[in-house]
Short mmCIF file of C-alpha atoms and ligand atoms in Angstrom, two decimals:
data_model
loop_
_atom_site.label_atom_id
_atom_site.label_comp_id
_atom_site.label_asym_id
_atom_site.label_seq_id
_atom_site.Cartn_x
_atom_site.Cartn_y
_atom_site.Cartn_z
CA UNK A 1 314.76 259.47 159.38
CA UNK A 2 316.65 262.88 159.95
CA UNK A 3 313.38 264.66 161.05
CA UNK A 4 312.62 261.64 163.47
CA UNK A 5 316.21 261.97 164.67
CA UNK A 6 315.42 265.27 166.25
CA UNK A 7 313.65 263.20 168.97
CA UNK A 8 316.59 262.92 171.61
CA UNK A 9 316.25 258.62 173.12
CA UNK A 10 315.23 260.02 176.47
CA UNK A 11 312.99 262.65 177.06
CA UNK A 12 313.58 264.03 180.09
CA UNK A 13 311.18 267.04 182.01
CA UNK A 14 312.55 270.12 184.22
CA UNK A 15 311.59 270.31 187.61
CA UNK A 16 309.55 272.96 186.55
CA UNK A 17 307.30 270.70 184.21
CA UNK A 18 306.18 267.99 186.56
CA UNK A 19 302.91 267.68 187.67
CA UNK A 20 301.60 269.17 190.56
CA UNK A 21 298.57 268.18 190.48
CA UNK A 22 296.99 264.44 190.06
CA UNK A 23 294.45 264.16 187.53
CA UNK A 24 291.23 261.93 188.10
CA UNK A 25 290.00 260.22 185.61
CA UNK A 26 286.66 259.01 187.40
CA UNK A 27 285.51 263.07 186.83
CA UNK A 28 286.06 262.65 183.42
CA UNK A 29 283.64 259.38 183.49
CA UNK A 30 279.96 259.24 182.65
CA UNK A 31 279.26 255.78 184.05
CA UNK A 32 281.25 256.20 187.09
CA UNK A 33 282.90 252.98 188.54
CA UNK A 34 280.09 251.15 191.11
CA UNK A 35 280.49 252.45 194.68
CA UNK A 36 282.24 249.92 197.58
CA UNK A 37 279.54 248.47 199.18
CA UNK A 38 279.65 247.34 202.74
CA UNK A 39 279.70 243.57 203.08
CA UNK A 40 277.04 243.75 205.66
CA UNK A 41 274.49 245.99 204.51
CA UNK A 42 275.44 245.94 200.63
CA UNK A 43 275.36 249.18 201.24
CA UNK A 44 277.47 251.97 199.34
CA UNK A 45 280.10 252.51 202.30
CA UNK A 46 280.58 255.18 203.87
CA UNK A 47 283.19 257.70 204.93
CA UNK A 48 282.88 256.86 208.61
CA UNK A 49 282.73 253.04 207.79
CA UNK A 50 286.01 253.26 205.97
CA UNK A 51 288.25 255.54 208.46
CA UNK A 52 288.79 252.79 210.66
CA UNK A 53 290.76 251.12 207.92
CA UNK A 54 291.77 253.62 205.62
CA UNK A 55 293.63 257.54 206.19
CA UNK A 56 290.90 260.03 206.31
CA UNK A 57 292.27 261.83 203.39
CA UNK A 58 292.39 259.29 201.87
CA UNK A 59 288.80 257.61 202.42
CA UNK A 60 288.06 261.15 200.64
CA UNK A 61 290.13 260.59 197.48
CA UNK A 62 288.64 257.16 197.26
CA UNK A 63 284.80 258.16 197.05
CA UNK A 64 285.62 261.40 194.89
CA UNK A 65 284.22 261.05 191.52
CA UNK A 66 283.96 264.76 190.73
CA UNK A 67 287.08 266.63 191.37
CA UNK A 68 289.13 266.59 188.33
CA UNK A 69 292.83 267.29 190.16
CA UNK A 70 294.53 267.17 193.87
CA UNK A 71 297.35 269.22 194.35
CA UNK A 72 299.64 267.20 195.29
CA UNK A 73 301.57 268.58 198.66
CA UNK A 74 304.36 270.14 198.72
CA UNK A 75 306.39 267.15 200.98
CA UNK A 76 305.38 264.88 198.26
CA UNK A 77 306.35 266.71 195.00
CA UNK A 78 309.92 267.19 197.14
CA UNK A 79 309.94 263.44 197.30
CA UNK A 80 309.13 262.96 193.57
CA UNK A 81 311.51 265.17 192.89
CA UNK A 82 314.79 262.69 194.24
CA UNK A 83 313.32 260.10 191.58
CA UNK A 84 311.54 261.90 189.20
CA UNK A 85 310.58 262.77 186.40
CA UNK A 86 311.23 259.29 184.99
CA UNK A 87 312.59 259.28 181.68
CA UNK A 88 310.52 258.47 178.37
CA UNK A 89 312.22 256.73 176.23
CA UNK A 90 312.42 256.11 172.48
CA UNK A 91 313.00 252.87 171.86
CA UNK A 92 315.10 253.54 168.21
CA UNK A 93 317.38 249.96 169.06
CA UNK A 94 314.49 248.20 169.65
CA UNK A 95 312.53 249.50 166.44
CA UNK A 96 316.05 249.02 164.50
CA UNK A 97 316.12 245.02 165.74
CA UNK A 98 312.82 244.83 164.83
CA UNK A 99 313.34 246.65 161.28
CA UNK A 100 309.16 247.79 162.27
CA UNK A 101 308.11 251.26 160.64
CA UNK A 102 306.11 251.47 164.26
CA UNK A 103 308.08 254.45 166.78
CA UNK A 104 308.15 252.71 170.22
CA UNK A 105 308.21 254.94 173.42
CA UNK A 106 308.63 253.75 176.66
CA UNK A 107 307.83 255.41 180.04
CA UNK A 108 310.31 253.88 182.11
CA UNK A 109 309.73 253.72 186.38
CA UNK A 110 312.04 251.88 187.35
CA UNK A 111 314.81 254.35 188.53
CA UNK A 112 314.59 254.28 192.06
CA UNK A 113 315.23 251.33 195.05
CA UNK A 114 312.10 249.95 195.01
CA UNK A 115 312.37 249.07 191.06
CA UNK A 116 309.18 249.87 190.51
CA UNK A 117 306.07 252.74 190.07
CA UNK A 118 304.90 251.89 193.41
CA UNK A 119 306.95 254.43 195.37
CA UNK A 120 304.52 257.05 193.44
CA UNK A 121 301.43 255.75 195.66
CA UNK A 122 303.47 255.09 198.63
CA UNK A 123 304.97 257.94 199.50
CA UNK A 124 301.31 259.81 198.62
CA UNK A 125 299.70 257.18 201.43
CA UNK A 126 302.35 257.33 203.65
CA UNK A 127 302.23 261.12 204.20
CA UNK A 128 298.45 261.44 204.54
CA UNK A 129 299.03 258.88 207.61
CA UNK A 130 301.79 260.71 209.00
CA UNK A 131 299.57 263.85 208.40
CA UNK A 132 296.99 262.27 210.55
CA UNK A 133 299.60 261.26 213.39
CA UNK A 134 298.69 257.65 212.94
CA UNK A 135 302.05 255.66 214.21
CA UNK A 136 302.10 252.95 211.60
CA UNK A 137 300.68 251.39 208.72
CA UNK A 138 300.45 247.87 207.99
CA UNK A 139 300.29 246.46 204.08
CA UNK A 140 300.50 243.20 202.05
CA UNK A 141 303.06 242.94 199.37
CA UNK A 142 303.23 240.43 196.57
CA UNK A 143 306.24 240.29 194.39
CA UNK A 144 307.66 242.76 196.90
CA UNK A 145 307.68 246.22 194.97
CA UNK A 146 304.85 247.43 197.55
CA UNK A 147 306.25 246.85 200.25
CA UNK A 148 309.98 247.62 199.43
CA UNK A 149 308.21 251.43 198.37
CA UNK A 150 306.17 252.00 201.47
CA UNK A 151 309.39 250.69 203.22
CA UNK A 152 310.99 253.60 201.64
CA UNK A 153 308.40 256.28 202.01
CA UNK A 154 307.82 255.46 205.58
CA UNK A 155 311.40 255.30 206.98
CA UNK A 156 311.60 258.65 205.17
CA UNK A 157 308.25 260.15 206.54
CA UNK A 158 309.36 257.62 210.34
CA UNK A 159 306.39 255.91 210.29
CA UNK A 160 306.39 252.54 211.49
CA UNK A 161 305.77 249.91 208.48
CA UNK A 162 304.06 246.07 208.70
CA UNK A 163 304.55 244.20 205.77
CA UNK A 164 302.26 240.60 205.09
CA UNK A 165 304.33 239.11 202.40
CA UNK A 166 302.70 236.48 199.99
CA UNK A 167 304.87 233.34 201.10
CA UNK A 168 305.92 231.96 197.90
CA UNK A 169 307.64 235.60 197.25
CA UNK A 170 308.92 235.68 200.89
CA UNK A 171 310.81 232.52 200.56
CA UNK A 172 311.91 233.09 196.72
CA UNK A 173 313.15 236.89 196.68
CA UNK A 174 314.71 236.93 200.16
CA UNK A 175 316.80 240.14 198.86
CA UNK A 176 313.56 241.88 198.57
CA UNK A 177 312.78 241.05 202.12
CA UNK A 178 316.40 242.23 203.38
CA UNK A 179 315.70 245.56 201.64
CA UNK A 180 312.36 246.15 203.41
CA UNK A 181 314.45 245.21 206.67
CA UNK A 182 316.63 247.37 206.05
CA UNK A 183 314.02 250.19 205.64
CA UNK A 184 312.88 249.31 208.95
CA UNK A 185 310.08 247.73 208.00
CA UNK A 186 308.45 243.87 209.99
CA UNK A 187 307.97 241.75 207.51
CA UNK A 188 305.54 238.54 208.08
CA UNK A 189 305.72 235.63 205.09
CA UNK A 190 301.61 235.00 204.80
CA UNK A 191 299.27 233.27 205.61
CA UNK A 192 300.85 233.46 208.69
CA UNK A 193 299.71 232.38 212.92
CA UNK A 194 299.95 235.86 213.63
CA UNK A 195 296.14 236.39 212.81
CA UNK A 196 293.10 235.07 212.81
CA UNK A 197 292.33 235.33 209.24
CA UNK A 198 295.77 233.97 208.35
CA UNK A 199 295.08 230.81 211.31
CA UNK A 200 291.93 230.27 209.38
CA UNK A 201 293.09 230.12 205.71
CA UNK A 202 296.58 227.95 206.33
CA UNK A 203 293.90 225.50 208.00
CA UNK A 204 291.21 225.76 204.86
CA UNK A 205 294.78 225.40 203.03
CA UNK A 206 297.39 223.76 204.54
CA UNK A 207 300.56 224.21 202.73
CA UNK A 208 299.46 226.94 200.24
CA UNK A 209 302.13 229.29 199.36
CA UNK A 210 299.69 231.92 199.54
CA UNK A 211 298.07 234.59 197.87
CA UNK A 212 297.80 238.89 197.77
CA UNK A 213 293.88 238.20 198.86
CA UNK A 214 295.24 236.56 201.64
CA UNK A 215 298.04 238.69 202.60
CA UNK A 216 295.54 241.62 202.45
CA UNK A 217 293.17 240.03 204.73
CA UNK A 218 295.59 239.80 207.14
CA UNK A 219 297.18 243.21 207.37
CA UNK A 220 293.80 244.30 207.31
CA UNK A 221 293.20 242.67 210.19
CA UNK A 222 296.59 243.58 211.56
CA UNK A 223 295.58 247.49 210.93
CA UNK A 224 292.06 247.25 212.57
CA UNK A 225 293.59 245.32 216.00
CA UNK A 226 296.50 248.02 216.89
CA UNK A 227 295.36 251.60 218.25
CA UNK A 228 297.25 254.06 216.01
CA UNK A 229 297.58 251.88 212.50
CA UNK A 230 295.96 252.11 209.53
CA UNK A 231 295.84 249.69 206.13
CA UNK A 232 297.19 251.03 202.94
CA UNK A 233 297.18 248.95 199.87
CA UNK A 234 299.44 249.34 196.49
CA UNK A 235 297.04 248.71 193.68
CA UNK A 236 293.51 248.49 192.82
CA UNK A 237 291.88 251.09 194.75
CA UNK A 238 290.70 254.34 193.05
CA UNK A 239 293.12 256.58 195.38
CA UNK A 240 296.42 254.51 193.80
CA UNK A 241 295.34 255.31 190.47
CA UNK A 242 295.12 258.82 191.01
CA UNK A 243 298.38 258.86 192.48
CA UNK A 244 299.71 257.02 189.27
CA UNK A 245 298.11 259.79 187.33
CA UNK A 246 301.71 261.43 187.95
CA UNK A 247 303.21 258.85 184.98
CA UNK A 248 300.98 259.71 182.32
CA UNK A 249 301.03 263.49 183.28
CA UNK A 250 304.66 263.60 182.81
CA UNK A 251 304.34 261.77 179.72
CA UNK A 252 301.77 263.90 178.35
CA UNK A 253 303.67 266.85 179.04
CA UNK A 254 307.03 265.25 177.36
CA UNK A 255 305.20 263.63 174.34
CA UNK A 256 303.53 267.46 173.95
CA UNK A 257 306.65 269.27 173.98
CA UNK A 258 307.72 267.09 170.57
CA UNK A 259 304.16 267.14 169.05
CA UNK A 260 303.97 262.96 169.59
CA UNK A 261 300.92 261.54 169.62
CA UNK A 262 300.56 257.68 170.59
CA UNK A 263 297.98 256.06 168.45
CA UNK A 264 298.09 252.47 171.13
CA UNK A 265 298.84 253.14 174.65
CA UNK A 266 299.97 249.81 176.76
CA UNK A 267 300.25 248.58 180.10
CA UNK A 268 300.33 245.17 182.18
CA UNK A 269 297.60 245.29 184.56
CA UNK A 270 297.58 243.39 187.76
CA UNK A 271 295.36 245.17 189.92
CA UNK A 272 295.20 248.32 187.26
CA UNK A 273 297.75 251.14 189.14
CA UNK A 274 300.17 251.57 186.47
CA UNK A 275 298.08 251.36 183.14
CA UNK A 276 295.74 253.45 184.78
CA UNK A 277 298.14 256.27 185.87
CA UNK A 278 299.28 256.19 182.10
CA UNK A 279 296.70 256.05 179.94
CA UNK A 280 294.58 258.62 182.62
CA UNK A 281 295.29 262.00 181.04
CA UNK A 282 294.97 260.21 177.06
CA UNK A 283 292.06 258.65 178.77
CA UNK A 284 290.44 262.11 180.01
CA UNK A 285 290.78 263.35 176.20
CA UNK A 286 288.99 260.51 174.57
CA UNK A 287 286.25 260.39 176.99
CA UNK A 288 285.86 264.16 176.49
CA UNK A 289 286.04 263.39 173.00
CA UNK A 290 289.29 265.68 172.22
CA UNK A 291 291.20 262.48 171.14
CA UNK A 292 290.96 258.79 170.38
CA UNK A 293 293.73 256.63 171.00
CA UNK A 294 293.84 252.67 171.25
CA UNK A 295 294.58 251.49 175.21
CA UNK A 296 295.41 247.58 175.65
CA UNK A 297 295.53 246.08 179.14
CA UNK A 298 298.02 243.28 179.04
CA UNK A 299 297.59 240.22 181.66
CA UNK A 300 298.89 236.64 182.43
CA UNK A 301 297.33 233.92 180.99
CA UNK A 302 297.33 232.26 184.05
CA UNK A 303 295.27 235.49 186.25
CA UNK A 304 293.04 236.82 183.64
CA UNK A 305 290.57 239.04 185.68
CA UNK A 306 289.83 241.29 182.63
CA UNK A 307 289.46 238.33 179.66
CA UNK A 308 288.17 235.54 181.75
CA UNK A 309 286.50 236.92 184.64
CA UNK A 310 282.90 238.34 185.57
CA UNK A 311 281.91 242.00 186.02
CA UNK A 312 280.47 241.81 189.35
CA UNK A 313 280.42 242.84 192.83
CA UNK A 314 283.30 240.24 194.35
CA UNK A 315 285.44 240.28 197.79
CA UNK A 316 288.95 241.94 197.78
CA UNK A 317 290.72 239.57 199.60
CA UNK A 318 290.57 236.11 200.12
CA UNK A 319 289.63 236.33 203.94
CA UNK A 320 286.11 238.47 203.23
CA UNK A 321 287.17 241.31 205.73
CA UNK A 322 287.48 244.32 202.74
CA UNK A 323 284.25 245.78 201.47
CA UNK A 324 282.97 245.26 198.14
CA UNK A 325 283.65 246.35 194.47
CA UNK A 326 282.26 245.80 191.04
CA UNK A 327 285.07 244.19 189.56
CA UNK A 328 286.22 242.25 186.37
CA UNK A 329 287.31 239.31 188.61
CA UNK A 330 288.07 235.46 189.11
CA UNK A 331 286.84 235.25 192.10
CA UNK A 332 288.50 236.16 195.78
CA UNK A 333 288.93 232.50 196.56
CA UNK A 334 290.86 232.30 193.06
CA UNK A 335 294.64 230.87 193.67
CA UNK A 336 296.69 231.62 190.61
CA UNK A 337 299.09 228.74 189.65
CA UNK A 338 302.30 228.75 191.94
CA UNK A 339 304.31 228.06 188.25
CA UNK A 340 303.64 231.59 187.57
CA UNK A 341 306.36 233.97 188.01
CA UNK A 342 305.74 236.94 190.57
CA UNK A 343 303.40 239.82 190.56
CA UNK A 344 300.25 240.67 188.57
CA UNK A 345 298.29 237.42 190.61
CA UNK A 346 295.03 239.79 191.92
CA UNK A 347 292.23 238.34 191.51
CA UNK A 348 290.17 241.36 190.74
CA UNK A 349 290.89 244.89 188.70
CA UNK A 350 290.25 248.51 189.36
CA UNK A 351 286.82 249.36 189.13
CA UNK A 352 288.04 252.43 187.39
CA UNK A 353 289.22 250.60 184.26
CA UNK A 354 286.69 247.77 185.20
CA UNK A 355 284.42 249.93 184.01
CA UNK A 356 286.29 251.45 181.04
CA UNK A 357 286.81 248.42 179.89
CA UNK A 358 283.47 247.61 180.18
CA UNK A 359 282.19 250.57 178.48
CA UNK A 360 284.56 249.34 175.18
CA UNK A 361 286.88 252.23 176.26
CA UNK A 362 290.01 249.89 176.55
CA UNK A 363 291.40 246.46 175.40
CA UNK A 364 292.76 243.71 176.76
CA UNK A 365 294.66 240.71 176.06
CA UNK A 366 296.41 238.12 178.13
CA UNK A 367 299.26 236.53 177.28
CA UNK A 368 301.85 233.25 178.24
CA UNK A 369 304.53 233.48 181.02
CA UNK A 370 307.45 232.30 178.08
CA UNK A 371 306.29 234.67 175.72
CA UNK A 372 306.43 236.87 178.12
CA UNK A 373 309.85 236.12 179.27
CA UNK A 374 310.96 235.59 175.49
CA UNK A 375 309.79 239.38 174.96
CA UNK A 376 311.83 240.26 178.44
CA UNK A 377 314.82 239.03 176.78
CA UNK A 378 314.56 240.41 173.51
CA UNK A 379 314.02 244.08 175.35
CA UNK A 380 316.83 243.73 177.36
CA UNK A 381 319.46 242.72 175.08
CA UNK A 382 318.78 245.53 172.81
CA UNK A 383 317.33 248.57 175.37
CA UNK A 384 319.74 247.55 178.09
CA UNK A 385 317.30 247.39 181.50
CA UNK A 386 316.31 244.49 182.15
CA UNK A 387 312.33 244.44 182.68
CA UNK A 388 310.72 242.78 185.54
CA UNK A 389 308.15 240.17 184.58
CA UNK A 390 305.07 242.08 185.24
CA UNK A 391 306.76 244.63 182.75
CA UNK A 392 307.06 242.69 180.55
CA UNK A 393 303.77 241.66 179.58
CA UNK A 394 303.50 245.20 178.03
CA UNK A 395 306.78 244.76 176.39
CA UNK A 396 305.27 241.30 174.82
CA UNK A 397 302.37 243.39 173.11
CA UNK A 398 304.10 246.75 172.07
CA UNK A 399 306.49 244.28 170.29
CA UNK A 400 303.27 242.30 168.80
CA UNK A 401 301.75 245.55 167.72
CA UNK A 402 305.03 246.30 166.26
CA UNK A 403 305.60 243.24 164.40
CA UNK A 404 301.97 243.97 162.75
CA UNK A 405 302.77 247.34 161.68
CA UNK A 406 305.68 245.98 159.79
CA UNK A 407 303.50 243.64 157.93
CA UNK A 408 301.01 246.51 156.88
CA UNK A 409 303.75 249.43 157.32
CA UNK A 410 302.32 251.50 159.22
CA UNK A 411 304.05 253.99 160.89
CA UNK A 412 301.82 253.86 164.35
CA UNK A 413 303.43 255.62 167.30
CA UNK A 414 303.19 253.07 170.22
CA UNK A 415 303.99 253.62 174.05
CA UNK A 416 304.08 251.37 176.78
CA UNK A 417 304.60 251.16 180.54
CA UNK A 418 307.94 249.88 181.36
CA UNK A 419 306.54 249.77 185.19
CA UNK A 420 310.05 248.52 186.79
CA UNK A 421 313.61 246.11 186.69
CA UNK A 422 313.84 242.42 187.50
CA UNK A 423 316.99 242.08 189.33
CA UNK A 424 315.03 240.71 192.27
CA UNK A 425 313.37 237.89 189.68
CA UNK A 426 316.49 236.29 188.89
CA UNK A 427 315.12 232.94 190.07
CA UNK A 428 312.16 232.98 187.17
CA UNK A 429 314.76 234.46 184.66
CA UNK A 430 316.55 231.01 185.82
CA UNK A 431 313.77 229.10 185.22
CA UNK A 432 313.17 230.40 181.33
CA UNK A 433 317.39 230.38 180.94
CA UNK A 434 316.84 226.75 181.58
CA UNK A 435 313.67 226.08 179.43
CA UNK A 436 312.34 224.94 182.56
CA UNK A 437 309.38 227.45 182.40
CA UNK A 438 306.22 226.13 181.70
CA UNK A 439 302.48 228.02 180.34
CA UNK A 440 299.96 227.48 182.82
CA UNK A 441 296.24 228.28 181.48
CA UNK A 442 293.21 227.67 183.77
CA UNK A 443 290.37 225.57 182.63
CA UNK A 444 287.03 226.73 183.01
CA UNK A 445 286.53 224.60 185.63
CA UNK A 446 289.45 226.02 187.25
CA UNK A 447 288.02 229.22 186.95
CA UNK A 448 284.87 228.26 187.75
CA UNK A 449 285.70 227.10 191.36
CA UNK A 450 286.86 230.72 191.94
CA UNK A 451 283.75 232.18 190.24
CA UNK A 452 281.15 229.85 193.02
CA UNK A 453 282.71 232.52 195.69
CA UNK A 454 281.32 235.61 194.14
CA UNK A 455 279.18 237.14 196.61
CA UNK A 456 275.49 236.05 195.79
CA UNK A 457 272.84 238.60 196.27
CA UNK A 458 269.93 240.31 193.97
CA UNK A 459 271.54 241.97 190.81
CA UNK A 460 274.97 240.27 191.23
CA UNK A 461 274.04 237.32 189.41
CA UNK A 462 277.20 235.54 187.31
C1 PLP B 1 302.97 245.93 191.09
C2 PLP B 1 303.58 245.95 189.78
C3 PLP B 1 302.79 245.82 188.62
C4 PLP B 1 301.32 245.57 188.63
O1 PLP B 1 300.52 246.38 189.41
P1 PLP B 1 299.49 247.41 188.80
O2 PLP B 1 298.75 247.94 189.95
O3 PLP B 1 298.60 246.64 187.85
O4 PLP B 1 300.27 248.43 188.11
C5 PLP B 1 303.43 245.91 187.41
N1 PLP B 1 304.75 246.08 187.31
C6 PLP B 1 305.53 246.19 188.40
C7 PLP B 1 307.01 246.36 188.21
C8 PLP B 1 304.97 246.14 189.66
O5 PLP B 1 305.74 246.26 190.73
#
């Protein structure tokens, strides 16, 4: 116990030991994730195809599968440096209420206005726009983290911000949508009249409280009809986790300087940013063979892309207008239960940890809303923040995988991605406070509906 004691609960780095450069995984990869393809010409798209939606530097970052680091620019590391590094913490009250043998670290992100790791893609994507001298950007945003960070990293970078908000979201976290106002940012609840995608779905679905495929259809759309804009997206892409790479970089470094080594790494994974900015530099080391660690992607039971879904070429977005990726997915016409509390709702997953995963490189499990929420609670009445939902699903697991070593007593060093706080989720934290919270599993047929929209063409058979 003494000896372990020497490990202060917070780890934090000096300015002088953050990253500043983001690591790519996809170098590090011998199957490289499958190419976008061009809806049209199921074609692997092209630089020139993408730079009317995408940043130019960007479209770059997204198609590099060589380059091992970016520097990241100097304006950027000065913006990390108001909210970063983010502490990693030691969980020692959690391990004591759980009397497990297991060390539990956390890598906490959610120390800055947006609540969430998102502000570590934003502010990356907003600059390479500004750097362009585009005059806006235009987004979707789910639960709301997006779009409150690119709020933030725009109004400091003035760049003008347009925020599609998945309805259900817009109407149930109005706080969230009062902080991207007061960012400056336009936010639109979607599917919305303001475009022709959005026209088209609320018809195909009248009513429907919406979904992040359809929100991204539309801001795509919004991004491709104004001179001067471009479309940046939160999750998913390849770009975002490279960006992300800055979390498990710092944690390397501060897990390094007290000789820790994790033996299971976990993350929630809704469209892959987080876990896959975490487990990237651990990642790099066991595909180079230096290390082997255990990495477990954690996701709802009531979205699971990763468990349930098909490894195949699918549609981003609901409305068909983003190209194509190889994808575990559900389908882009897939509408995740309105019962289920906030973000992690994609339909699809990275094709960078698609194809780890597929490859038997990572885990994954999904896992019930109340467990989830049960988990939530247990965190926060012994570590003090309380987690936001999509959190949470990590917490769940690192406390399973706790609970397990206690049984065997091991003493397995587990960390997690505590991605952000859940102030603005009060209304779900309701729900559960009032055992009004129900599990909501989809049947195979259910899933099956979502599946017939897969894109059919030779070699992307289901
Ligand atoms: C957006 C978000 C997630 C899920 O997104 P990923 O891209 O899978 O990381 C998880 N936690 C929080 C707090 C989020 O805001």
């Amino acid at each position: 116990m003494s000896e372990e004691k020497k490990i202060p609960y917070k780890i934090y780095l000096e300015e002088k030991e953050m990253p500043d450069r983001w690591y790519n995984v996809r170098a590090d990869m011998k199957n490289k994730p499958a190419p976008l393809l061009n809806p049209g010409t199921l074609q692997p798209l092209t630089i020139d195809e993408m730079k009317g939606i995408f940043c130019e530097e960007l479209c770059r970052q997204e198609l590099d599968d060589t380059t091992p680091y970016f520097e990241i620019p100097e304006k950027i590391r000065k913006f990390y440096k108001m909210y970063r590094p983010s502490p990693l913490v030691r969980a020692y009250c959690l391990e004591e209420k759980l009397q497990t043998p297991a060390k539990i670290y956390y890598k906490f992100e959610g120390n800055n206005t947006s609540g969430s790791h998102k502000l570590n893609s934003a502010i990356a994507q907003a600059y390479y726009a500004k750097d362009q001298g585009l005059k806006g950007v235009t987004t979707e945003t789910g639960a709301g983290q997006w779009g409150t960070a690119l709020s933030m990293a725009c109004a400091y970078l003035e760049l003008d911000c347009q925020v599609y908000m998945v309805k259900c979201s817009y109407e149930q976290k109005p706080f969230r949508r009062e902080v991207m106002r007061t960012y400056g940012a336009n936010v639109t609840p979607s599917p919305s009249n303001t475009t022709e995608v959005g026209r088209k779905i609320l018809e195909e679905f009248p009513g429907t409280t919406g979904s992040l495929g359809c929100a991204i259809s539309e801001a795509v759309e919004a991004a491709v009809s104004q001179e001067g804009y471009r479309y940046v997206l939160g999750s998913v892409l390849s770009q975002v986790l490279l960006h992300q790479s800055v979390i498990g970089l710092e944690t390397k470094t501060a897990m390094d300087k007290y000789g820790i080594k994790p033996d299971i790494i976990i993350g929630c994974a809704g469209g892959g940013s987080n876990l896959g900015g975490l487990i990237s530099p651990f990642m790099g080391e066991k595909l180079r063979g230096e290390a082997d660690y255990r990495f477990i992607a954690v996701e709802p039971a009531s979205c699971p892309s990763l468990t349930r879904g098909k490894y195949v070429y699918d549609f981003c977005d609901t409305g068909k207008v983003c190209p194509l990726a190889k994808m575990y997915t559900l389908g882009s016409g897939f509408m995740p239960a309105p019962n289920h509390a906030g973000g992690l709702r994609y339909h699809g997953m990275s094709s960078v940890l698609s194809q780890l995963y597929d490859d038997g490189y990572m885990e994954a499990v999904s896992v019930e809303q109340t467990a989830v929420f049960k988990a939530a609670e247990e965190f926060a009445r012994v570590e003090g923040i309380l987690p936001a939902p999509e959190s949470s699903h990590a917490i769940k697991v690192a406390i399973d995988e706790a609970m397990k070593c206690k049984e065997t007593g091991e003493e397995k060093t587990i960390l997690f991605g505590l991605t952000g706080t859940g102030y603005f989720d009060m209304v779900a934290y309701e729900r559960y406070n009032n055992g009004e919270m129900s599990d909501y599993i989809p049947t195979d047929e259910d899933l099956a509906k979502g599946l017939a929209g897969v894109p059919k063409f030779p070699g992307n058979e289901i």
